[in-house]
mmCIF file of C-alpha atoms in Angstrom:
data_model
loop_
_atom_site.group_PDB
_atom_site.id
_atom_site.type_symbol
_atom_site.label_atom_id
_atom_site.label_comp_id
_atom_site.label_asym_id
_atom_site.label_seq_id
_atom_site.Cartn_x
_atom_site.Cartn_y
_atom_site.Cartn_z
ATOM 1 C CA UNK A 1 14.036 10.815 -34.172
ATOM 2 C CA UNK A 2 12.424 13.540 -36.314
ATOM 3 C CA UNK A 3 8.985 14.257 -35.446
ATOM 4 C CA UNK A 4 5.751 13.912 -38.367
ATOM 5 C CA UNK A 5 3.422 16.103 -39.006
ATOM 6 C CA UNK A 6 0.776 16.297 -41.566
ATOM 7 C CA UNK A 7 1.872 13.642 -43.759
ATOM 8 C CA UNK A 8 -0.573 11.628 -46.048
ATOM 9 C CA UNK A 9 -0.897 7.704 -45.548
ATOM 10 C CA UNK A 10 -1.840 5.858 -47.907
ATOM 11 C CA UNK A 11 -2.620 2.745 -46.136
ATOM 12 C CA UNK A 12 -5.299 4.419 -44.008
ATOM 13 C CA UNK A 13 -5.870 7.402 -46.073
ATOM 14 C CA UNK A 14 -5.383 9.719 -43.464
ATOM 15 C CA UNK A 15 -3.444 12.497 -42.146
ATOM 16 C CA UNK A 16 -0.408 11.168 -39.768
ATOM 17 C CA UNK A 17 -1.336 14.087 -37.580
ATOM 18 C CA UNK A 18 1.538 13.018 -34.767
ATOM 19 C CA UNK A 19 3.994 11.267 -33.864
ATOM 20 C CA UNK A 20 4.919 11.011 -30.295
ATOM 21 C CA UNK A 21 8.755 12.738 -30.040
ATOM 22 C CA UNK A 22 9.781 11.478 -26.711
ATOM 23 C CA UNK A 23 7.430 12.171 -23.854
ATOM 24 C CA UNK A 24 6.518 15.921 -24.877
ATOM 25 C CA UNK A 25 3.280 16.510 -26.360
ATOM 26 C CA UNK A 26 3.133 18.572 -29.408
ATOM 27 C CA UNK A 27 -0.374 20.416 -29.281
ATOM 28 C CA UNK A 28 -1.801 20.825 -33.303
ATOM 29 C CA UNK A 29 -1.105 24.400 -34.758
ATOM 30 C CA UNK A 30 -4.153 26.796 -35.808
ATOM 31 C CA UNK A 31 -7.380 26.944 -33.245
ATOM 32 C CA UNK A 32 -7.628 25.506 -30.354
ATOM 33 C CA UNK A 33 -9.894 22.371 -30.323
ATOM 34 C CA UNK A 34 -9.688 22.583 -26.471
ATOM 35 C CA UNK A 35 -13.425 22.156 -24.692
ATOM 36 C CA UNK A 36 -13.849 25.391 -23.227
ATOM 37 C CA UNK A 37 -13.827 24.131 -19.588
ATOM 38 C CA UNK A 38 -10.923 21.784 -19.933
ATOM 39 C CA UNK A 39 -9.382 22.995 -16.378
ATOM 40 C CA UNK A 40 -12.353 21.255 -14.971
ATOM 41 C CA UNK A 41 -12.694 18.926 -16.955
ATOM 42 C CA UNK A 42 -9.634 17.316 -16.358
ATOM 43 C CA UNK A 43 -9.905 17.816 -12.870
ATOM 44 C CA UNK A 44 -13.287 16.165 -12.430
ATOM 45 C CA UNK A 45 -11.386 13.299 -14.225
ATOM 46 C CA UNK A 46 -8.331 13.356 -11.721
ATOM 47 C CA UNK A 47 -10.341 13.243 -9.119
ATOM 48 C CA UNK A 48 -12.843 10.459 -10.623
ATOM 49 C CA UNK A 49 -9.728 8.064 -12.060
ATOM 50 C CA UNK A 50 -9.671 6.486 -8.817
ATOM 51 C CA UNK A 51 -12.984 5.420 -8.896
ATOM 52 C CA UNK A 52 -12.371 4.026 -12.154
ATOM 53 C CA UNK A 53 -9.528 2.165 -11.455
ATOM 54 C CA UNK A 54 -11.373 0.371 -8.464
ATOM 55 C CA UNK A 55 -12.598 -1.896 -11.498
ATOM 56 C CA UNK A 56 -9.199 -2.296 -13.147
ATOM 57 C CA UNK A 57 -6.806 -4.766 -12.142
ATOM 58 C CA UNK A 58 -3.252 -5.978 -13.066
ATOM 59 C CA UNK A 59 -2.032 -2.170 -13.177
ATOM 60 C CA UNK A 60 1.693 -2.335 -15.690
ATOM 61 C CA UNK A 61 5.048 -2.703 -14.515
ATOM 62 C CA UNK A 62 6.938 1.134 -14.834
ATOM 63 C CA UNK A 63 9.940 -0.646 -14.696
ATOM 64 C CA UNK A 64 10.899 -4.251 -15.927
ATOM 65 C CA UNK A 65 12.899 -6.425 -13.784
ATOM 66 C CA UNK A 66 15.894 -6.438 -15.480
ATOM 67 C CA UNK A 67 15.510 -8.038 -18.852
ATOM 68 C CA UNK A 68 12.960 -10.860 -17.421
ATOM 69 C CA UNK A 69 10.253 -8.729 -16.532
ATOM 70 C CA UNK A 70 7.990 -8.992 -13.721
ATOM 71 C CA UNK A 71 6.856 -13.062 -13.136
ATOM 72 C CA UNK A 72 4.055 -11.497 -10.882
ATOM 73 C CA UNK A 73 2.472 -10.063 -13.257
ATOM 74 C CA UNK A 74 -0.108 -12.752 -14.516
ATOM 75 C CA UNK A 75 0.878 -11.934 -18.561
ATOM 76 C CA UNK A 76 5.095 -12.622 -17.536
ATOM 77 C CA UNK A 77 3.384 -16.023 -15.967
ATOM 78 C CA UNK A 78 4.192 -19.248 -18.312
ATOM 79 C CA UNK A 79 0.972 -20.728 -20.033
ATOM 80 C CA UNK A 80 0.588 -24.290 -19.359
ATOM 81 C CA UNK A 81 0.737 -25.160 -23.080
ATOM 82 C CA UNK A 82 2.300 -26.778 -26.123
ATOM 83 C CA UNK A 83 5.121 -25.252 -28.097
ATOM 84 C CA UNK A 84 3.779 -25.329 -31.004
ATOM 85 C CA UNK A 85 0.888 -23.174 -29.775
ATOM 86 C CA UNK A 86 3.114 -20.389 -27.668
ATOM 87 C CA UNK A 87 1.988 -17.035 -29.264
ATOM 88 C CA UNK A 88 4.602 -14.770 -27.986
ATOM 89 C CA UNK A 89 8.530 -14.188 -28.561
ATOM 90 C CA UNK A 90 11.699 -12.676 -26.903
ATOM 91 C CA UNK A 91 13.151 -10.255 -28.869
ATOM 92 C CA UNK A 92 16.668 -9.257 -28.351
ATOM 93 C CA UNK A 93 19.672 -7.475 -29.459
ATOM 94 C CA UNK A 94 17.643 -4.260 -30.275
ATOM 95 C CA UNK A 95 18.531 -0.734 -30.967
ATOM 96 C CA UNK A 96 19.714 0.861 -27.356
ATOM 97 C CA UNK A 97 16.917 3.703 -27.926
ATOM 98 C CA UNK A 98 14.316 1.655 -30.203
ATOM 99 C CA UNK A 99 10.659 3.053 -29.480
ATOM 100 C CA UNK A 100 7.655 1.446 -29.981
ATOM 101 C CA UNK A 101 7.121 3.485 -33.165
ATOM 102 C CA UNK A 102 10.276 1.962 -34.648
ATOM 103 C CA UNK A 103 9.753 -1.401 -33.592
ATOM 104 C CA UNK A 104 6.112 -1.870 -34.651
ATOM 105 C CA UNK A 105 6.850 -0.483 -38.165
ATOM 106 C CA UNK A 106 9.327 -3.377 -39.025
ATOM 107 C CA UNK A 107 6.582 -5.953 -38.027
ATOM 108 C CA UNK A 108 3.979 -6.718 -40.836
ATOM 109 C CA UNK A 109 1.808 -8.972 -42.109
ATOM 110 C CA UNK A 110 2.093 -11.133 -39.034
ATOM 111 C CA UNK A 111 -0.837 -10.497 -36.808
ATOM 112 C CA UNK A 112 -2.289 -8.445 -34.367
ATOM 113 C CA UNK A 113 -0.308 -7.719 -31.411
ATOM 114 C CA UNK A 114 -1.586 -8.001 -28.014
ATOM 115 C CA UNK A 115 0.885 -6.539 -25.793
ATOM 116 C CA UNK A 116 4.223 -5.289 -26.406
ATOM 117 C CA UNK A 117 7.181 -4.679 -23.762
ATOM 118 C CA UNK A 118 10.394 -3.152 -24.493
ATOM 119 C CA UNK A 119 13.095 -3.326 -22.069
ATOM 120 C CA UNK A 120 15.898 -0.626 -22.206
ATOM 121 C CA UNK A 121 19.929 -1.918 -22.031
ATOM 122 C CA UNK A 122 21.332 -2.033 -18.777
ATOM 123 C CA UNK A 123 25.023 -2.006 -19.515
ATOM 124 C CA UNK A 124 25.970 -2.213 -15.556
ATOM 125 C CA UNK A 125 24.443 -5.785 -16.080
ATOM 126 C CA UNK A 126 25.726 -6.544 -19.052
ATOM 127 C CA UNK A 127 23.298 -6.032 -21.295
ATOM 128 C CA UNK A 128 24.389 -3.459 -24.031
ATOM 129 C CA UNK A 129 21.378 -3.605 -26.153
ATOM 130 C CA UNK A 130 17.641 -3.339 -25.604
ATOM 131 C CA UNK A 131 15.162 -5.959 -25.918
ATOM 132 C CA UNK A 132 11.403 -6.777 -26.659
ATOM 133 C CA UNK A 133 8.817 -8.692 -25.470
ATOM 134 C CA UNK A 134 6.355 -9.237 -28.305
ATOM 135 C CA UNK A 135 3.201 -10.668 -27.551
ATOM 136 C CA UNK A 136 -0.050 -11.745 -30.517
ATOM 137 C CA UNK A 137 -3.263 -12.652 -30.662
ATOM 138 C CA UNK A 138 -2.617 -15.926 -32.459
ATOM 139 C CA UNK A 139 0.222 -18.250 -33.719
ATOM 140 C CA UNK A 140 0.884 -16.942 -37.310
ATOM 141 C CA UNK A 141 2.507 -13.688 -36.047
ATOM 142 C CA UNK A 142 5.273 -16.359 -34.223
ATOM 143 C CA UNK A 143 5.153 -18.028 -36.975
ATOM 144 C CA UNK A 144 5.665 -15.303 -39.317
ATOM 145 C CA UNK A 145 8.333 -13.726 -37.179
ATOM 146 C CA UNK A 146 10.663 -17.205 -36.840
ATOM 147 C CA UNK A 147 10.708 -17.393 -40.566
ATOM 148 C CA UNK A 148 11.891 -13.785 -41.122
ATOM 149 C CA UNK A 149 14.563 -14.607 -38.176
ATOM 150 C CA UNK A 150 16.095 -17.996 -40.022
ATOM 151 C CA UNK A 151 15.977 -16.403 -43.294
ATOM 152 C CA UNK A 152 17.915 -13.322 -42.218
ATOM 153 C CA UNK A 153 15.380 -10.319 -43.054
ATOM 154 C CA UNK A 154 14.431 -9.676 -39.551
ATOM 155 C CA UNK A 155 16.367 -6.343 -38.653
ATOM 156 C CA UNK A 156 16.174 -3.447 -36.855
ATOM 157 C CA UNK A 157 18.517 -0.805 -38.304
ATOM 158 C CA UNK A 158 21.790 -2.912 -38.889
ATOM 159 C CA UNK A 159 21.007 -5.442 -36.196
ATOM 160 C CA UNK A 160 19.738 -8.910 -36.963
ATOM 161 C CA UNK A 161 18.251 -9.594 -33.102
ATOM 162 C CA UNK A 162 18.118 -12.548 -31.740
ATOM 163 C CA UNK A 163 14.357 -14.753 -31.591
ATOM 164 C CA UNK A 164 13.029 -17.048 -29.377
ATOM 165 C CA UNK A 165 9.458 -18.243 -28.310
ATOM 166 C CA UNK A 166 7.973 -17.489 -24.841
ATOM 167 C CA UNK A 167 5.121 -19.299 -23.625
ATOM 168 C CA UNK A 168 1.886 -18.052 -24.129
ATOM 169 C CA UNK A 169 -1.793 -19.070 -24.995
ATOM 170 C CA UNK A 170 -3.820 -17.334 -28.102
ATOM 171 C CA UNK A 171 -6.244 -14.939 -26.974
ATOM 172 C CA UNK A 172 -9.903 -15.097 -28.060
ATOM 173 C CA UNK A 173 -10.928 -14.232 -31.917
ATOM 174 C CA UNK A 174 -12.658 -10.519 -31.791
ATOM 175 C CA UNK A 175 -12.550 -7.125 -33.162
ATOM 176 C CA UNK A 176 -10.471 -5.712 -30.443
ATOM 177 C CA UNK A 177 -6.482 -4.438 -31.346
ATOM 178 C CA UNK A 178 -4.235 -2.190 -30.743
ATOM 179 C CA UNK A 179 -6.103 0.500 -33.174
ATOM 180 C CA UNK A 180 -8.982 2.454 -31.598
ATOM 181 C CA UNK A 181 -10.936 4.519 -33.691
ATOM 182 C CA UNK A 182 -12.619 7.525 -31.945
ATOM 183 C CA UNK A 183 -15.469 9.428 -33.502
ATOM 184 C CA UNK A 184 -17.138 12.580 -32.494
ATOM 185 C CA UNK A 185 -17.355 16.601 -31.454
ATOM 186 C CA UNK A 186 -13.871 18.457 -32.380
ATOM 187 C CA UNK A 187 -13.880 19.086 -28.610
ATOM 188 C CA UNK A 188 -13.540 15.869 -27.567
ATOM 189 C CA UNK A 189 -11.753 14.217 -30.278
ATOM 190 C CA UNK A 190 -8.549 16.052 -30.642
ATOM 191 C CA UNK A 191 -5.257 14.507 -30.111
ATOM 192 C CA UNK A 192 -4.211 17.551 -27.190
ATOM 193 C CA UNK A 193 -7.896 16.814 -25.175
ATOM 194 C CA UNK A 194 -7.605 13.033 -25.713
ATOM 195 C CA UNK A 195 -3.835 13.001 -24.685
ATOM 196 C CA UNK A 196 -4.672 14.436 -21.334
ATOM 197 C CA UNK A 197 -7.326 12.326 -21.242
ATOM 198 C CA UNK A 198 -5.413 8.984 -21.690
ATOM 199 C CA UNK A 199 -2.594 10.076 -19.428
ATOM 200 C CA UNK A 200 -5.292 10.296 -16.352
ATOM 201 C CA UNK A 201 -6.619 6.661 -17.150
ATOM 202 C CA UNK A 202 -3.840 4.570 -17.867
ATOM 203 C CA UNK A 203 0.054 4.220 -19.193
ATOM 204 C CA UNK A 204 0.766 3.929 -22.387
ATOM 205 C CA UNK A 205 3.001 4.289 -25.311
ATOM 206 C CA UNK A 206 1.364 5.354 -28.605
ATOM 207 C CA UNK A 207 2.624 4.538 -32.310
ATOM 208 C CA UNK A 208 0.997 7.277 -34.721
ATOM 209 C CA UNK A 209 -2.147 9.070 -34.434
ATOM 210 C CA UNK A 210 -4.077 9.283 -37.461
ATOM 211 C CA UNK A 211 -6.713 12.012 -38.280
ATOM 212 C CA UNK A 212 -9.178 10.165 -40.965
ATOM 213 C CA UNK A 213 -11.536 13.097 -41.175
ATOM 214 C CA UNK A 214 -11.974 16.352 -39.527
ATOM 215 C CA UNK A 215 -14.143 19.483 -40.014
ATOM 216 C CA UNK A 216 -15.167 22.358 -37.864
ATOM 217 C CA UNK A 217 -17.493 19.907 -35.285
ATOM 218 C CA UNK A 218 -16.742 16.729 -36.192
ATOM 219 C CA UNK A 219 -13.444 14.589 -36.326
ATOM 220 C CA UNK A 220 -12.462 10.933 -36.563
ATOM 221 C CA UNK A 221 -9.467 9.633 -35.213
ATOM 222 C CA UNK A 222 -7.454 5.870 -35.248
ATOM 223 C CA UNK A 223 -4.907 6.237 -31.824
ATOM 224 C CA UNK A 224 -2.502 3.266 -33.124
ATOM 225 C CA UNK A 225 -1.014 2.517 -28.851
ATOM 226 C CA UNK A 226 1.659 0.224 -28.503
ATOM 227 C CA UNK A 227 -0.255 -2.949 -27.160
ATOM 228 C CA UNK A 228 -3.794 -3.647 -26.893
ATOM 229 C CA UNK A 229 -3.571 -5.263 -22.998
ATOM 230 C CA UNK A 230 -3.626 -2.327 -20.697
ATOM 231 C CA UNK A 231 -3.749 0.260 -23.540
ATOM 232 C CA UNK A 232 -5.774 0.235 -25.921
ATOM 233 C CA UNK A 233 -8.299 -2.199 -24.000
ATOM 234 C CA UNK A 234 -8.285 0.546 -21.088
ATOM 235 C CA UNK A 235 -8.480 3.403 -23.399
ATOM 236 C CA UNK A 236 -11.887 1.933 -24.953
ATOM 237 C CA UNK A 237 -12.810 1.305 -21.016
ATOM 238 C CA UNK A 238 -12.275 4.731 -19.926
ATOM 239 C CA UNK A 239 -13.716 6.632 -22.648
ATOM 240 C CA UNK A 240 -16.701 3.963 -22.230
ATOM 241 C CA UNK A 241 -16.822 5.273 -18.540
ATOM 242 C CA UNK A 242 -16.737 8.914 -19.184
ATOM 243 C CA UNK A 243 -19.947 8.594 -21.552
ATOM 244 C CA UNK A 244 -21.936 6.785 -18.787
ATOM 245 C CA UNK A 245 -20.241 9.252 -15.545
ATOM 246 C CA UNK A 246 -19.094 12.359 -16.748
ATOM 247 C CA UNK A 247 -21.538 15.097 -16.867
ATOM 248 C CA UNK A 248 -20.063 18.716 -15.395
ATOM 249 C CA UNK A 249 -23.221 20.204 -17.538
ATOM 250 C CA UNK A 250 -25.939 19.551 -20.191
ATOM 251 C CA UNK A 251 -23.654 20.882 -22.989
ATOM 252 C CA UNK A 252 -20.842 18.175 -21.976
ATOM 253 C CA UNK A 253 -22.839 15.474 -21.378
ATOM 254 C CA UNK A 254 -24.554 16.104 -24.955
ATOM 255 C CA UNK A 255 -21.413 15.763 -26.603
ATOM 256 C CA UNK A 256 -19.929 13.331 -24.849
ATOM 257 C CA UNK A 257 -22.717 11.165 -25.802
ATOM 258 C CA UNK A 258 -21.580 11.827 -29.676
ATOM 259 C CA UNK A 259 -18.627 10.383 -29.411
ATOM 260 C CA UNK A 260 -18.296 6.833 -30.844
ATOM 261 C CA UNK A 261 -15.823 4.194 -30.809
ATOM 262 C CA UNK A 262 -14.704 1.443 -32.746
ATOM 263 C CA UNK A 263 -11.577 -1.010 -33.506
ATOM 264 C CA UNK A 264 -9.020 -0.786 -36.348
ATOM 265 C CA UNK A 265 -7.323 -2.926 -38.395
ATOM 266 C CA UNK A 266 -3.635 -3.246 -36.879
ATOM 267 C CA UNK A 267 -1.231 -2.696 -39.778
ATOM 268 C CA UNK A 268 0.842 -5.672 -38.052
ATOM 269 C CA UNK A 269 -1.235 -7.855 -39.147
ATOM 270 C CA UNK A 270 -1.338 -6.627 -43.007
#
């Protein structure tokens, strides 16, 4: 899939400044908006993120078990609820190499999503095609996404997949998504510093990035990750934590303490 680079949005009226090709970061042309330290930086992280962790707990799955997933994972567990209330769906018959990019950009005005798995085909098990397990906030996204399914506009490429509910409560009303908006020092917020960042606190599989402003010391950015559980929830934790912890000098710590965060509307939901 072709990469994206500098594009204009006009739903967020931003710069798409990049889109994830594979697993290789692609580090923004023109200056460097690396901290000037960032060797130590990022060490003083690695050898901090354990500390951190100490406070996390249901760490995700690398690998699915087959296409069911992991039942020991407390999110694979069944809720103990009515089916009229389950707020998640299986999601199969997908693309063989759909991305959460892909995916996430056929789903809209449904809701906000939560979490989102996708499981890759494993043809020695007879399973050609890949699959999803799609997770929201609330009923209307199930709702939303059963309708498109019986009335035949729910595709991905040429493949109508097929739908079916999983069980699984509604989360709590609030703010939080999948969208985190950072705000701060160029140094900090950057998509190449951040990045590295991200990639010592947690896993996770990012949409788009979107640059909404950005001068010579200041930028604000909306990281769109693939779920909220264990992404974007433990991005806004660890960039909380490195605030409060981090301080290699005076300089750092001042503009660490610049940088502000905040939660974005998930375009799933409009």
């Amino acid at each position: 899939m072709e990469s994206i680079a500098n594009c204009s949005d006009p739903t967020h009226g931003g710069r798409l400044q990049y889109f994830p090709p594979a697993e290789e970061l692609k580090r923004p042309r023109g200056r460097s908006s690396l901290p000037p330290h960032i060797g130590e930086v990022l060490e003083n992280h690695r050898q901090l993120h354990m500390q951190y962790h100490q406070n996390m707990r249901d760490l995700p799955e690398s690998h699915a078990r087959n296409h069911s997933g992991n039942l020991e994972n407390e999110d694979n567990k069944p809720a103990e609820i009515d089916h009229e209330h389950n707020c998640a769906l299986w999601i199969a018959g997908l693309p063989s190499d759909i991305d959460h990019h892909e995916f996430l950009s056929r789903i809209r005005s449904a809701g906000k999503v939560y979490r989102l798995v996708i499981y890759p085909p494993k043809p020695s098990k007879g399973l050609p095609y890949a699959a999803a397990r799609l997770r929201f906030f609330d009923r209307r996204g199930v709702n939303v996404l059963l309708s498109q399914a019986r009335q035949h506009t729910l595709t991905f490429r040429d493949l109508e997949p097929q739908v079916n509910q999983i069980t699984s409560a509604a989360r709590p009303d609030g703010p939080e998504s999948r969208v985190l908006i950072v705000e701060g020092p160029v140094q900090i917020v950057n998509i190449d510093f951040l990045h590295r960042f991200f990639e010592q606190h947690l896993q996770f599989d990012l949409d788009v990035v979107y640059t909404e402003f950005e001068d010579d010391w200041h930028c604000r950015q909306q990281w769109h990750f693939g779920s909220y559980r264990q992404q974007a929830e433990r991005a806004h934790q660890a960039l909380v934590w490195a605030k409060d912890l981090v301080r290699l000098s005076e300089e750092e710590g001042r503009l660490w303490q610049q940088v502000q965060l905040s939660w974005g509307t998930d375009p799933c939901a409009n």
